[in-house]
Coordinates of C-alpha atoms in Angstrom, one line a residue:
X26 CA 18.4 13.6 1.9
X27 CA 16.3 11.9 -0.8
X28 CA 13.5 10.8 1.9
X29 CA 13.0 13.9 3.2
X30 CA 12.7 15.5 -0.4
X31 CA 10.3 12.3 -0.7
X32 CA 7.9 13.2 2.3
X33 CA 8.0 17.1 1.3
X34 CA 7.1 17.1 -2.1
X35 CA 4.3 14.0 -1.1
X36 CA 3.6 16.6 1.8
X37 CA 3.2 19.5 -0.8
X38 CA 0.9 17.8 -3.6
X39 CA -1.5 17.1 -0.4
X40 CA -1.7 20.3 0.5
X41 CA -1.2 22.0 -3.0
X42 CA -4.7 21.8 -3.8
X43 CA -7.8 21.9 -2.1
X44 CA -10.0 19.5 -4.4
X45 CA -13.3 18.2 -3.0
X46 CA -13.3 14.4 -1.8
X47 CA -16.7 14.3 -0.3
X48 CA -19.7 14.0 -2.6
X49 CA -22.2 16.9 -2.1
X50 CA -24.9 16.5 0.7
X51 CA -28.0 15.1 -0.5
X52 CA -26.4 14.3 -4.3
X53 CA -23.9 13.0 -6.6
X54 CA -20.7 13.8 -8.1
X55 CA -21.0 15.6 -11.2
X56 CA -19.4 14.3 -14.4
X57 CA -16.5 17.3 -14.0
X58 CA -16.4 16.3 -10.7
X59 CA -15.6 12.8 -11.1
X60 CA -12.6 13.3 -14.2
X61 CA -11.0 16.0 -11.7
X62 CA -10.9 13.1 -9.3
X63 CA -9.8 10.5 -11.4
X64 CA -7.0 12.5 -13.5
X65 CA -6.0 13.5 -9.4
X66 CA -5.6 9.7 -8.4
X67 CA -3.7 9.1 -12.1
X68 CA -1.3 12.1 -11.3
X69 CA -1.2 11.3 -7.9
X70 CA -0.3 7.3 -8.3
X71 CA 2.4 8.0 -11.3
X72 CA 4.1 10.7 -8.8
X73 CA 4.1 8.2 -5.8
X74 CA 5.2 5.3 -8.2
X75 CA 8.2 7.4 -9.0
X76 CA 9.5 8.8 -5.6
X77 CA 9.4 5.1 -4.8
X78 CA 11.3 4.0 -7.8
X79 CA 13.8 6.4 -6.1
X80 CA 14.0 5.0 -2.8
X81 CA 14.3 1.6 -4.4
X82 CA 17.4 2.3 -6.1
X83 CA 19.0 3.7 -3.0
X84 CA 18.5 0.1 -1.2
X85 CA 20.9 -2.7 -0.6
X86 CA 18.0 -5.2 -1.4
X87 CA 16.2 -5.6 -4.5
X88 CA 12.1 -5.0 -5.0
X89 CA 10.2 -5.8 -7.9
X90 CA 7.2 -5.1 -9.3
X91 CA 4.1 -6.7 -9.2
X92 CA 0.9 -6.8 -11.4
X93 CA -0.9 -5.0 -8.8
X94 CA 0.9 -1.9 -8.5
X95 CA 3.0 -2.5 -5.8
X96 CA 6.3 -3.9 -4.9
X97 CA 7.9 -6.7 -2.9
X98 CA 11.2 -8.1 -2.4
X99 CA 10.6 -11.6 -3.6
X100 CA 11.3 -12.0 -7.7
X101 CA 8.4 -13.7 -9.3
X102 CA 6.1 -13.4 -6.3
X103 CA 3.1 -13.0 -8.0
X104 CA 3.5 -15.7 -10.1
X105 CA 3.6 -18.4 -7.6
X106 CA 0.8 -20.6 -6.9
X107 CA -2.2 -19.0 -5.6
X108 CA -4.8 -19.4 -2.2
X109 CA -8.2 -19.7 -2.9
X110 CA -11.2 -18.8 -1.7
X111 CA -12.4 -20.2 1.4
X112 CA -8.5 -21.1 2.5
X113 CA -7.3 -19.9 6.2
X114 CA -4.4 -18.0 6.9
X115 CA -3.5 -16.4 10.1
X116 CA -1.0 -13.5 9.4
X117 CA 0.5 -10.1 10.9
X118 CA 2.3 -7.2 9.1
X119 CA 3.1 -3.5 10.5
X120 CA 3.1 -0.4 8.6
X121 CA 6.1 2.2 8.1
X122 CA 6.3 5.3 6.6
X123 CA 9.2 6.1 3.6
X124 CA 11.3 7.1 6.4
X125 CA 11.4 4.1 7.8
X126 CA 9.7 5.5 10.8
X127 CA 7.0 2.4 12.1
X128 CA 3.5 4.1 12.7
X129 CA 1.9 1.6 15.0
X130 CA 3.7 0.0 18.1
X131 CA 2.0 -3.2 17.9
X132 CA 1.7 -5.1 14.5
X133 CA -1.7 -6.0 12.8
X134 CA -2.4 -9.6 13.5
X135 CA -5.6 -11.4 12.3
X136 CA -5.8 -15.3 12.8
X137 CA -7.6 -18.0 10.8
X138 CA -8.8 -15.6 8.8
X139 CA -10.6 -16.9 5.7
X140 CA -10.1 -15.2 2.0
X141 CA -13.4 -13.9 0.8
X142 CA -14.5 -12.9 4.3
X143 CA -12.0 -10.4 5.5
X144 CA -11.4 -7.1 4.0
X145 CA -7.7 -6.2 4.1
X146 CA -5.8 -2.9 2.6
X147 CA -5.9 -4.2 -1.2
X148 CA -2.4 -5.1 -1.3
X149 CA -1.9 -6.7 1.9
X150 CA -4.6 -9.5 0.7
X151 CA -3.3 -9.9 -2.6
X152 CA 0.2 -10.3 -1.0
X153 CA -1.3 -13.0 1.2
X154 CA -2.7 -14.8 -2.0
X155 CA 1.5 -15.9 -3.1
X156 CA 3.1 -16.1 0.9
X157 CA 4.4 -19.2 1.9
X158 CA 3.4 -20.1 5.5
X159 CA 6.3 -18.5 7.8
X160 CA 7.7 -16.1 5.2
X161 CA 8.0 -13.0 6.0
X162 CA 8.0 -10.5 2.8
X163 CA 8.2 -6.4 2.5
X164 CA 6.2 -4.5 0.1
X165 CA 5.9 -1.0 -0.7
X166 CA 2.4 0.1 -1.0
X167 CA 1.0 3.4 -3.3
X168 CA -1.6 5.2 -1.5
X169 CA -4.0 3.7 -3.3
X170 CA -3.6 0.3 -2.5
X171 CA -3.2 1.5 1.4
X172 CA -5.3 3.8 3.0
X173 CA -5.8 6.0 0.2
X174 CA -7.4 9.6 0.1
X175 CA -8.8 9.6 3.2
X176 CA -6.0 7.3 5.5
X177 CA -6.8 5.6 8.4
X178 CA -8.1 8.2 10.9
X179 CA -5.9 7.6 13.5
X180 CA -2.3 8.1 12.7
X181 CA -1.9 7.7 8.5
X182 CA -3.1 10.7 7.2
X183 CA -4.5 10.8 3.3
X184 CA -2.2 10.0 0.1
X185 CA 0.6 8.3 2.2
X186 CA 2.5 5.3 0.4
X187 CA 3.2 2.7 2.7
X188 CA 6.0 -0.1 3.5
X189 CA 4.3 -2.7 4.7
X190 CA 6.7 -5.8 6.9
X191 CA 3.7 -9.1 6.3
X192 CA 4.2 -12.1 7.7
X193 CA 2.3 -15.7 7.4
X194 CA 2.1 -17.1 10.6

């Protein structure tokens, strides 16, 4: 009962308001512009942060914060040792909604990838910074460190928090 009251009120602050996300042809975002948009991501992110709070506590297995705004269900993850620049990793991960419900069929999968030359969803990468080679670890991802306001364009629409299953290879 809690997810679905989870994706209907994420489902209802999407469409609640019909703010502009595309800057004006041939100009800028005003100054108004740009605080309507930021105090939207603020309001958007502490409601998101919340609702997964919530699911958290209705889990058998324990997540915990990290200082990049998301989650994962490794204590002191982030404080491990970190990759460098220039290091290879070759990884996959797949993406579910709050429901559980995976989006794509086959997972992500990059190999020898190199940090500092890929460009990975914000958290994925960061997560990839503190994984041990053949862990596998969850985290749950705000909207903003996923696809954010505008999703993916294929099958994760806009403002959708993520749970993301990553894996070192």
């Amino acid at each position: 009962m809690r997810k679905i009251l989870f994706i209907s009120v994420l489902s209802f602050l999407s469409c609640s308001k019909n703010t502009q996300t595309h800057p004006p042809v041939g100009g800028v975002l005003s100054k108004n512009d740009l605080d309507v948009s930021r105090q939207r991501m603020k309001n958007l992110n502490a409601q998101e942060r919340y609702h997964i709070q919530e699911w958290i506590n209705n889990q058998p297995v324990k997540f915990y914060p990290t200082q990049l705004n998301y989650w994962v269900n490794i204590q002191g993850f982030d404080q491990r040792q970190r990759r460098q620049d220039e290091s290879f990793i070759s990884y996959s991960y797949d993406l579910y909604d709050f429901d559980q419900t995976k989006i794509y069929d086959q997972p992500i999968e990059r190999r020898d990838a190199r940090f500092g030359h890929f460009d990975e969803l914000k958290a994925v990468e960061d997560a990839l910074r503190f994984i041990h080679d053949g862990e596998e670890v969850t985290i749950l991802v705000p909207s903003a460190l996923a696809y954010g306001t505008y999703g993916d364009e294929k099958k994760i629409d806009n403002d959708i928090p993520l749970i993301i299953k990553l894996k070192a290879l």
